[in-house]
Coordinates of C-alpha atoms in Angstrom, one line a residue:
Chain A
M915 CA -68.5 192.0 -70.8
A916 CA -65.5 189.3 -68.8
T917 CA -66.5 190.5 -65.1
L918 CA -70.1 189.8 -65.3
L919 CA -69.6 186.8 -67.5
R920 CA -67.2 185.6 -64.8
R921 CA -69.4 186.8 -61.7
A922 CA -73.0 184.9 -62.9
L923 CA -70.5 181.2 -62.4
F924 CA -68.9 181.6 -59.9
P925 CA -70.4 181.6 -56.2
L926 CA -70.7 184.2 -54.0
R927 CA -67.4 183.7 -51.7
R928 CA -64.4 183.4 -53.8
L929 CA -61.8 181.4 -52.6
P930 CA -58.5 180.6 -53.3
S931 CA -58.5 177.3 -55.9
S932 CA -56.5 174.3 -56.1
P933 CA -54.5 175.0 -60.1
R934 CA -56.7 175.3 -62.5
P935 CA -56.4 176.3 -66.0
A936 CA -60.0 177.2 -66.9
A937 CA -61.5 180.4 -65.4
D938 CA -65.3 178.6 -64.9
V939 CA -64.5 175.7 -61.9
P940 CA -65.8 177.2 -58.8
F941 CA -63.5 175.9 -55.6
R942 CA -65.7 173.4 -53.7
A943 CA -63.9 173.5 -50.5
R944 CA -66.0 171.6 -48.8
S945 CA -62.8 169.1 -48.0
H946 CA -61.4 172.1 -45.7
G947 CA -65.0 173.3 -44.5
A948 CA -63.2 176.5 -45.3
G949 CA -66.3 178.7 -46.5
L950 CA -69.5 176.9 -46.3
L951 CA -71.8 179.1 -44.5
Y952 CA -72.8 176.8 -41.6
P953 CA -72.7 172.0 -42.2
D954 CA -74.9 171.7 -45.1
H955 CA -73.5 174.8 -47.4
I956 CA -73.8 174.7 -51.3
P957 CA -72.5 177.1 -52.5
T958 CA -73.9 178.4 -55.9
S959 CA -72.9 180.6 -59.0
P960 CA -76.1 183.1 -59.4
L961 CA -75.8 180.7 -62.8
Q962 CA -76.6 177.6 -60.6
K963 CA -79.4 179.3 -59.1
A964 CA -81.1 180.3 -62.1
L965 CA -80.5 176.7 -63.4
L966 CA -82.0 175.2 -59.8
A967 CA -84.6 177.4 -59.9
A968 CA -86.4 176.5 -62.9
G969 CA -85.7 173.0 -62.9
S970 CA -86.7 172.3 -59.2
A971 CA -90.1 174.3 -60.7
G972 CA -90.8 171.9 -63.3
M973 CA -89.7 168.8 -61.4
A974 CA -91.9 170.4 -58.6
L975 CA -95.1 170.5 -62.1
Y976 CA -94.3 167.6 -63.1
N977 CA -94.2 165.6 -59.8
P978 CA -95.4 166.5 -56.8
Y979 CA -93.8 163.9 -54.3
R980 CA -90.7 165.2 -55.2
H981 CA -91.3 167.7 -51.4
D982 CA -87.0 168.7 -52.3
M983 CA -88.1 170.4 -55.2
I984 CA -89.9 172.9 -53.7
A985 CA -87.3 173.4 -50.7
V986 CA -84.4 174.2 -53.3
L987 CA -87.4 176.5 -55.5
G988 CA -87.4 178.3 -51.5
E989 CA -83.7 178.4 -51.5
T990 CA -83.1 179.6 -55.3
T991 CA -85.5 182.3 -55.3
G992 CA -85.7 183.6 -51.7
C993 CA -82.6 185.5 -51.5
H994 CA -84.5 189.0 -51.9
T995 CA -87.9 188.1 -49.2
L996 CA -85.4 186.0 -47.0
K997 CA -83.9 189.2 -46.4
V998 CA -86.9 191.4 -45.4
L999 CA -88.7 188.7 -43.5
R1000 CA -85.1 188.8 -41.6
D1001 CA -85.5 192.4 -40.9
Q1002 CA -89.0 191.9 -39.8
M1003 CA -88.2 189.3 -37.3
K1004 CA -85.4 192.5 -36.1
R1005 CA -87.5 194.7 -35.1
D1006 CA -90.1 192.4 -33.2
P1007 CA -89.3 191.9 -29.7
E1008 CA -89.8 188.1 -29.8
G1009 CA -89.0 187.8 -33.2
A1010 CA -85.5 189.5 -32.6
Q1011 CA -84.8 186.6 -29.8
I1012 CA -85.5 184.2 -32.6
L1013 CA -83.0 185.2 -34.0
Q1014 CA -80.8 185.5 -31.5
E1015 CA -81.8 181.5 -29.4
R1016 CA -82.9 180.7 -33.5
P1017 CA -84.5 177.5 -31.6
R1018 CA -85.0 174.1 -33.4
I1019 CA -88.7 172.3 -33.8
S1020 CA -87.5 168.0 -34.7
L1021 CA -87.8 165.0 -32.2
S1022 CA -85.1 165.5 -30.7
T1023 CA -85.5 169.6 -29.4
L1024 CA -89.6 168.7 -28.6
D1025 CA -90.3 167.5 -25.0
L1026 CA -93.3 165.4 -26.4
G1027 CA -93.9 163.8 -22.9
K1028 CA -94.3 167.4 -21.5
L1029 CA -96.2 168.2 -24.3
Q1030 CA -98.5 164.7 -24.0
S1031 CA -99.9 165.6 -20.4
L1032 CA -100.8 169.0 -22.0
P1033 CA -104.6 170.1 -21.5
K1034 CA -107.3 169.1 -24.7
G1035 CA -107.3 172.4 -25.8
S1036 CA -103.9 174.0 -25.3
F1037 CA -101.9 174.5 -28.5
G1038 CA -98.6 171.8 -28.1
R1039 CA -101.2 169.6 -27.0
E1040 CA -103.5 170.2 -30.7
Y1041 CA -99.8 170.2 -32.4
L1042 CA -99.0 166.8 -31.0
R1043 CA -103.1 165.5 -32.1
F1044 CA -101.8 167.0 -35.7
L1045 CA -98.7 165.4 -35.7
D1046 CA -99.9 161.9 -34.7
V1047 CA -103.7 162.3 -37.2
N1048 CA -101.5 162.9 -40.4
R1049 CA -99.2 161.3 -39.4
V1050 CA -96.3 163.6 -39.8
S1051 CA -92.7 164.0 -38.0
P1052 CA -91.1 167.5 -37.3
D1053 CA -88.2 165.5 -38.6
T1054 CA -89.1 165.5 -42.6
R1055 CA -87.4 168.9 -43.4
A1056 CA -85.1 169.1 -45.6
P1057 CA -81.6 170.9 -43.9
T1058 CA -80.8 174.2 -46.2
R1059 CA -78.8 174.1 -48.7
F1060 CA -78.2 176.9 -51.3
V1061 CA -78.6 180.1 -49.1
D1062 CA -75.5 182.3 -49.0
D1063 CA -76.8 183.8 -45.6
E1064 CA -75.6 181.7 -42.6
E1065 CA -78.8 183.8 -40.9
L1066 CA -80.7 183.7 -43.6
A1067 CA -80.6 180.1 -44.0
Y1068 CA -81.7 179.7 -40.1
V1069 CA -84.6 182.6 -41.6
I1070 CA -86.2 179.6 -44.6
Q1071 CA -85.0 176.5 -42.1
R1072 CA -86.9 178.4 -38.9
Y1073 CA -90.2 178.9 -41.6
R1074 CA -90.5 175.6 -42.1
E1075 CA -89.9 174.4 -38.9
V1076 CA -93.3 176.5 -38.8
H1077 CA -95.7 175.5 -40.9
D1078 CA -96.1 172.1 -39.0
M1079 CA -97.3 174.8 -36.5
L1080 CA -99.7 177.0 -39.0
H1081 CA -101.7 173.6 -39.6
T1082 CA -102.6 173.6 -36.8
L1083 CA -103.0 177.3 -35.9
L1084 CA -105.5 177.0 -39.4
G1085 CA -106.8 173.9 -38.9
M1086 CA -105.9 172.4 -41.7
P1087 CA -104.6 169.1 -43.2
T1088 CA -101.7 167.7 -45.4
N1089 CA -104.1 166.5 -47.9
I1090 CA -103.3 168.7 -51.3
L1091 CA -105.9 170.4 -50.8
G1092 CA -105.0 172.0 -47.0
E1093 CA -101.6 172.1 -48.4
I1094 CA -103.4 174.4 -50.9
V1095 CA -104.5 176.3 -48.3
V1096 CA -101.5 177.2 -45.7
K1097 CA -100.0 178.4 -48.9
W1098 CA -102.2 180.6 -49.8
F1099 CA -101.6 181.9 -46.2
E1100 CA -97.6 181.7 -46.2
A1101 CA -97.8 183.2 -49.4
V1102 CA -99.6 186.3 -48.3
Q1103 CA -97.8 186.2 -45.0
T1104 CA -93.6 185.6 -46.9
R1105 CA -94.3 186.8 -49.5
L1106 CA -91.8 184.4 -51.0
P1107 CA -91.8 183.4 -54.2
M1108 CA -91.4 179.7 -53.7
C1109 CA -94.9 180.5 -51.7
I1110 CA -96.4 182.3 -53.8
L1111 CA -96.1 180.0 -57.4
G1112 CA -96.9 177.1 -55.0
A1113 CA -100.3 178.6 -54.0
L1114 CA -100.3 179.6 -58.2
F1115 CA -99.4 177.1 -59.5
G1116 CA -100.5 173.7 -56.3
P1117 CA -104.4 173.5 -57.7
V1118 CA -103.5 172.5 -61.1
R1119 CA -104.3 169.3 -60.2
L1120 CA -107.1 169.5 -57.9
S1121 CA -110.8 167.7 -59.3
A1122 CA -112.7 170.6 -60.7
Q1123 CA -115.1 170.2 -57.3
S1124 CA -112.2 170.8 -54.3
L1125 CA -110.6 173.7 -57.1
Q1126 CA -114.4 175.7 -56.7
V1127 CA -114.0 175.8 -53.0
L1128 CA -110.9 176.1 -53.2
V1129 CA -111.7 179.5 -55.4
S1130 CA -114.8 180.7 -53.9
E1131 CA -114.0 179.7 -50.4
L1132 CA -111.1 178.2 -49.4
I1133 CA -108.8 181.4 -50.4
P1134 CA -110.2 184.5 -49.6
W1135 CA -111.1 182.3 -46.4
A1136 CA -106.5 181.9 -46.5
V1137 CA -105.9 185.6 -47.7
E1138 CA -107.5 187.7 -45.6
N1139 CA -106.9 185.7 -42.6
G1140 CA -102.9 185.8 -43.6
R1141 CA -103.1 190.0 -44.0
R1142 CA -105.1 190.7 -40.4
A1143 CA -102.8 188.2 -38.5
P1144 CA -99.4 189.5 -37.6
C1145 CA -95.1 188.1 -39.4
V1146 CA -95.6 183.8 -38.4
L1147 CA -92.4 183.9 -37.4
N1148 CA -92.5 186.2 -34.5
L1149 CA -94.0 183.9 -32.7
Y1150 CA -91.4 181.4 -30.5
Y1151 CA -93.9 179.2 -30.5
E1152 CA -91.6 176.7 -28.2
R1153 CA -93.4 179.0 -25.3
R1154 CA -96.8 178.9 -26.1
W1155 CA -97.3 175.7 -25.8
E1156 CA -99.4 175.7 -23.0
Q1157 CA -101.3 178.4 -24.8
P1158 CA -105.0 177.5 -25.7
L1159 CA -105.2 177.7 -29.5
R1160 CA -108.6 179.4 -28.9
A1161 CA -106.9 182.2 -27.4
L1162 CA -103.8 181.8 -29.5
R1163 CA -106.4 182.9 -32.3
E1164 CA -107.4 185.2 -31.2
E1165 CA -104.9 187.0 -30.5
L1166 CA -103.6 186.3 -34.1
G1167 CA -107.1 187.3 -35.8
I1168 CA -107.4 184.0 -36.8
T1169 CA -111.1 183.2 -37.4
A1170 CA -112.9 178.9 -38.4
P1171 CA -112.4 177.8 -41.7
P1172 CA -115.1 178.4 -43.8
L1173 CA -116.1 174.2 -44.2
R1174 CA -114.4 171.6 -42.0
V1175 CA -111.2 170.9 -44.9
Q1176 CA -111.4 167.0 -45.3
G1177 CA -108.8 165.0 -42.3
L1178 CA -108.1 166.6 -39.5
A1179 CA -109.5 170.3 -38.7
Chain B
M737 CA -71.5 147.9 -70.6
A738 CA -73.5 145.7 -72.6
A739 CA -72.2 142.9 -75.1
P740 CA -72.5 140.5 -77.8
R741 CA -73.7 137.5 -76.3
T742 CA -72.1 135.1 -78.7
C743 CA -68.4 136.1 -76.6
G744 CA -67.9 134.2 -73.3
L745 CA -68.6 136.8 -71.6
W746 CA -67.6 137.1 -67.1
S747 CA -68.8 141.3 -66.4
Y748 CA -67.8 142.1 -63.2
C749 CA -68.1 144.3 -61.1
G750 CA -65.6 146.6 -59.5
R751 CA -66.4 146.2 -56.1
G752 CA -65.2 145.1 -52.6
L753 CA -64.9 147.9 -50.3
S754 CA -63.7 145.7 -47.9
R755 CA -60.8 144.7 -50.3
A756 CA -59.6 147.9 -50.2
K757 CA -58.9 148.6 -47.0
R758 CA -56.7 145.1 -46.5
S759 CA -54.6 147.4 -49.5
C760 CA -54.5 150.3 -47.8
G761 CA -52.4 152.0 -45.0
L762 CA -49.5 150.0 -43.4
P763 CA -49.6 147.2 -41.0
G764 CA -46.6 148.1 -39.0
L765 CA -48.6 151.5 -38.2
R766 CA -51.6 150.6 -36.6
S767 CA -50.4 147.7 -34.1
S768 CA -47.2 150.3 -33.2
S769 CA -47.4 151.5 -29.1
L770 CA -44.8 154.4 -29.7
W771 CA -46.3 156.9 -27.7
G772 CA -44.7 159.9 -27.6
P773 CA -43.5 162.3 -29.5
L774 CA -41.5 159.7 -31.9
G775 CA -44.9 158.1 -32.5
A776 CA -46.7 161.2 -32.6
R777 CA -44.8 162.3 -35.6
L778 CA -44.5 158.9 -37.3
L779 CA -47.9 159.0 -37.5
S780 CA -48.7 162.5 -38.8
Q781 CA -46.0 161.1 -41.6
E782 CA -47.7 158.1 -42.8
K783 CA -51.3 159.9 -42.4
R784 CA -49.9 162.3 -45.1
A785 CA -48.5 159.8 -47.0
T786 CA -52.3 158.5 -47.1
E787 CA -53.9 160.8 -48.8
T788 CA -55.5 161.2 -51.6
H789 CA -58.6 163.2 -54.3
F790 CA -61.8 162.5 -53.9
G791 CA -62.7 164.9 -56.8
F792 CA -61.0 168.0 -56.1
E793 CA -61.5 167.0 -52.0
T794 CA -59.0 164.8 -49.7
V795 CA -59.1 162.5 -48.4
S796 CA -56.8 159.7 -46.9
E797 CA -56.6 156.0 -49.0
E798 CA -59.1 154.4 -46.8
E799 CA -61.8 156.5 -46.7
K800 CA -61.9 156.7 -51.1
G801 CA -63.2 153.4 -51.4
G802 CA -65.6 153.9 -48.6
K803 CA -67.0 156.7 -50.9
V804 CA -67.1 156.2 -53.9
Y805 CA -69.1 152.5 -53.2
Q806 CA -71.6 155.5 -51.6
V807 CA -71.6 157.3 -54.5
F808 CA -72.1 154.7 -57.1
E809 CA -74.6 153.1 -54.2
S810 CA -76.9 156.6 -54.6
V811 CA -76.7 157.3 -58.2
A812 CA -77.7 153.4 -59.5
K813 CA -80.7 153.9 -60.0
K814 CA -81.2 157.0 -61.7
Y815 CA -78.0 155.7 -63.6
D816 CA -78.4 155.1 -66.9
V817 CA -81.9 157.9 -67.7
M818 CA -78.3 160.5 -66.2
N819 CA -75.5 159.3 -68.2
D820 CA -78.3 159.5 -71.7
M821 CA -78.9 163.5 -69.9
M822 CA -76.4 164.5 -69.9
S823 CA -74.0 163.2 -72.6
L824 CA -76.8 163.6 -74.9
G825 CA -77.2 160.1 -75.6
I826 CA -74.1 160.3 -76.9
H827 CA -72.2 158.6 -74.4
R828 CA -73.6 155.3 -76.6
V829 CA -71.7 156.5 -79.4
W830 CA -68.3 156.3 -77.5
K831 CA -69.5 152.7 -75.5
D832 CA -70.1 151.5 -79.8
L833 CA -67.2 153.2 -80.8
L834 CA -65.3 150.9 -78.5
L835 CA -67.0 147.8 -79.0
R836 CA -65.7 148.3 -83.0
K837 CA -62.7 148.8 -81.4
M838 CA -63.0 145.1 -79.5
H839 CA -64.0 143.7 -82.5
P840 CA -65.3 139.9 -80.0
L841 CA -65.3 137.5 -81.4
P842 CA -67.9 133.9 -81.0
G843 CA -65.9 132.9 -78.3
T844 CA -63.9 135.4 -77.2
Q845 CA -63.3 135.2 -73.5
L846 CA -63.5 138.9 -72.3
L847 CA -63.4 140.1 -69.0
D848 CA -65.2 144.2 -68.5
V849 CA -64.1 145.6 -65.7
A850 CA -67.1 148.2 -63.4
G851 CA -69.8 147.2 -65.5
G852 CA -72.3 147.0 -62.4
T853 CA -74.3 144.3 -64.0
G854 CA -74.1 141.9 -66.9
L855 CA -74.9 138.2 -68.4
A856 CA -72.3 136.6 -65.6
W857 CA -71.4 138.4 -63.0
V858 CA -68.5 138.1 -60.2
L859 CA -68.3 141.1 -57.3
G860 CA -64.3 142.3 -56.7
D861 CA -62.1 144.1 -56.4
A862 CA -61.0 145.5 -59.4
E863 CA -57.5 145.8 -57.4
E864 CA -57.2 142.2 -56.3
L865 CA -59.4 140.2 -59.5
P866 CA -60.3 137.0 -58.0
F867 CA -59.2 135.1 -61.0
D868 CA -56.2 133.2 -62.0
D869 CA -53.4 134.4 -64.7
D870 CA -54.2 134.7 -67.7
K871 CA -57.0 133.7 -68.2
F872 CA -58.4 136.2 -70.6
D873 CA -58.0 137.9 -74.6
V874 CA -59.8 141.5 -73.6
Y875 CA -59.9 143.3 -70.2
T876 CA -62.0 146.4 -70.5
I877 CA -62.9 149.1 -68.5
A878 CA -65.7 151.6 -69.4
F879 CA -65.7 154.8 -67.1
G880 CA -64.0 153.1 -64.3
I881 CA -60.8 153.2 -63.4
R882 CA -60.8 156.8 -62.6
N883 CA -62.2 156.2 -59.9
V884 CA -60.5 153.4 -58.8
T885 CA -58.2 154.2 -55.6
H886 CA -54.6 152.5 -56.9
I887 CA -54.9 152.8 -60.4
D888 CA -51.9 151.4 -60.9
R889 CA -52.5 148.5 -59.0
A890 CA -56.1 147.3 -61.7
L891 CA -53.5 147.9 -64.6
Q892 CA -50.7 145.5 -63.0
E893 CA -54.1 143.0 -62.5
A894 CA -55.7 143.8 -65.9
H895 CA -51.9 142.4 -67.4
R896 CA -52.2 139.7 -64.6
V897 CA -55.2 138.6 -65.9
L898 CA -54.5 138.8 -69.8
K899 CA -53.9 135.3 -71.6
P900 CA -50.0 135.9 -73.7
G901 CA -51.5 138.4 -76.5
G902 CA -54.4 139.4 -74.5
R903 CA -55.3 143.4 -75.0
F904 CA -56.2 145.9 -72.9
L905 CA -58.9 148.7 -73.8
C906 CA -60.7 150.9 -72.0
L907 CA -62.6 154.3 -72.8
E908 CA -62.7 156.6 -69.4
F909 CA -62.7 160.7 -69.4
S910 CA -59.8 162.7 -70.7
Q911 CA -58.6 165.9 -71.3
V912 CA -60.2 167.7 -74.3
N913 CA -57.1 168.9 -76.3
N914 CA -59.5 172.4 -77.7
P915 CA -59.4 175.2 -76.0
L916 CA -62.4 177.2 -76.7
I917 CA -64.8 173.4 -76.2
S918 CA -61.7 172.9 -72.6
R919 CA -64.2 176.1 -72.0
L920 CA -67.4 175.6 -73.1
Y921 CA -66.7 171.9 -71.1
D922 CA -65.3 172.7 -68.2
L923 CA -69.1 175.8 -68.0
Y924 CA -71.4 172.9 -68.8
S925 CA -69.4 170.3 -66.8
F926 CA -69.6 172.2 -63.5
Q927 CA -72.4 175.0 -64.1
V928 CA -74.9 172.3 -65.2
I929 CA -74.5 168.5 -64.7
P930 CA -74.7 169.1 -61.1
V931 CA -78.1 170.6 -60.7
L932 CA -79.0 168.5 -63.4
G933 CA -78.6 165.3 -60.6
E934 CA -79.5 167.9 -57.9
V935 CA -83.2 168.0 -60.1
V936 CA -83.6 164.6 -62.0
A937 CA -81.4 162.2 -59.3
G938 CA -82.1 164.7 -56.0
D939 CA -78.2 164.4 -55.4
W940 CA -75.5 167.7 -55.9
K941 CA -72.9 165.8 -54.5
S942 CA -72.8 163.0 -56.4
Y943 CA -72.4 164.8 -59.9
Q944 CA -70.2 167.1 -58.3
Y945 CA -67.3 164.4 -57.2
L946 CA -68.2 163.5 -60.7
V947 CA -66.6 166.6 -62.7
E948 CA -63.9 166.7 -60.3
S949 CA -63.0 163.1 -60.1
I950 CA -63.2 163.7 -63.7
R951 CA -60.1 167.0 -63.9
K952 CA -58.4 164.5 -61.7
F953 CA -57.5 162.0 -64.0
P954 CA -54.3 161.6 -65.3
S955 CA -53.9 162.9 -69.9
Q956 CA -54.2 160.8 -73.0
E957 CA -50.0 161.0 -72.2
A958 CA -50.2 160.3 -68.6
F959 CA -52.5 157.3 -69.1
K960 CA -50.8 155.7 -71.6
E961 CA -47.0 155.6 -69.6
M962 CA -49.0 154.7 -66.2
I963 CA -50.0 151.3 -68.6
E964 CA -46.9 151.0 -69.7
D965 CA -45.6 151.3 -66.9
A966 CA -48.3 148.4 -65.7
G967 CA -46.1 145.7 -68.4
F968 CA -48.5 146.6 -70.9
Q969 CA -46.9 147.2 -75.4
K970 CA -48.4 149.0 -78.4
V971 CA -50.4 151.4 -76.4
T972 CA -52.0 153.7 -78.6
Y973 CA -54.9 156.1 -77.4
E974 CA -57.5 158.3 -79.4
S975 CA -59.3 160.7 -78.2
L976 CA -63.2 161.1 -79.2
T977 CA -65.1 164.3 -79.5
S978 CA -62.4 166.2 -78.8
G979 CA -61.3 164.6 -75.9
I980 CA -63.6 164.2 -73.3
V981 CA -62.8 160.6 -73.3
A982 CA -60.6 158.3 -75.3
I983 CA -59.8 154.1 -75.4
H984 CA -56.0 153.3 -74.8
S985 CA -55.6 150.6 -75.5
G986 CA -52.6 148.3 -74.7
F987 CA -51.3 144.1 -75.4
K988 CA -49.5 141.9 -73.1
L989 CA -46.8 140.9 -75.2

């Protein structure tokens, strides 16, 4: 019983602690960097993860503008699923390369000038157009903090950074409807609990009309495409900028959306 | 900290990062042109000497002021709601008890340090107050002294600005005296509070610092001795809520 309790309370990596009598105090090694698996890592006990998962889910429902809460939910509930995703990536040649080279998508790593110069209709050019029209930047993704494995932390980071690519591939804008459609696609593709929860609970704030369109047309389309496409995390997007978007969609088996969702298609 | 309007109140916000920087470290060393092994050894010895704690982390004294400042900049927006959530509203009872002990009367010259904002407020440094000697009847500091880099200097300053007969009152987190409650309190502090900070305020690290800094603060007895060292007399303390907080009192006689 005591050991069970102890395991629930201590973070995964036990470290020599400062002279503290209380057994429930997790040691924070931030000062020395020791025990941190990656720069932004915050080690957490299973109890803390459970509380974070519940709290972030509640807060995200209460205040949908708290995108950081969605991120936290993903990190605290994705433990098992991330392993499955990582193993899947390892088995695929392109995916394995991504795991090895760990490409990052941010304003500092993207050559915007080069993307701008690409022909119209190319994946890179269309991605840039998507960022422009929706006024989003690849740098708004929060860094991973609560994943206790450095490779899995990369996998979830990659998933986040690839999210905008999916918008481009699916032709979905960044309004609430577009986001829900992408979430359904991601839920089928990744099986991440956060995606599934987001897909199921995201629609609670929609109008009846939007809900109707979503359920009758968009969700079936997203699910069908999600099932058909190979794992989207296995695509080395950075090497496919020149590829025509149409050809890429064909390669993945992604069909045109059943209707034009307001915003960028 | 709120106070009745009938008192002359200087609610005083203890920031003053640049001041704190000046009072840290040894001036001579910076301008020293002693390079080579001897100089390097001197440098590292002095570096070790000016280290302190920031929660469970070790930082230089110079850094601490800045880091504490950042914490409070970060928590300011949700300060009140977080206090209510973390303490389930009990912090109001503690502050009320402090006020009762103080028993302010019309005409009492009261200085409240690290108060955030108040009726008439002045920006300065708890370790170097911008007031003359022997000015105030009462000096209070609630949940502030824990964050000061040099607590002894803040206590000395408190002594200086008080009139003879003046009273020092400090409300601060302290050591829990009951072992069972201590375990529950630690559990709550380390497992729940940073999570609350993350979910409500999007800020894990500040609240991690909060619960760690509480553990680093001296016990009731040790703090009493520090207050006596600063020149105060008739120093007493009263533990509240099993010692989660304590009110220390001393007089300048």
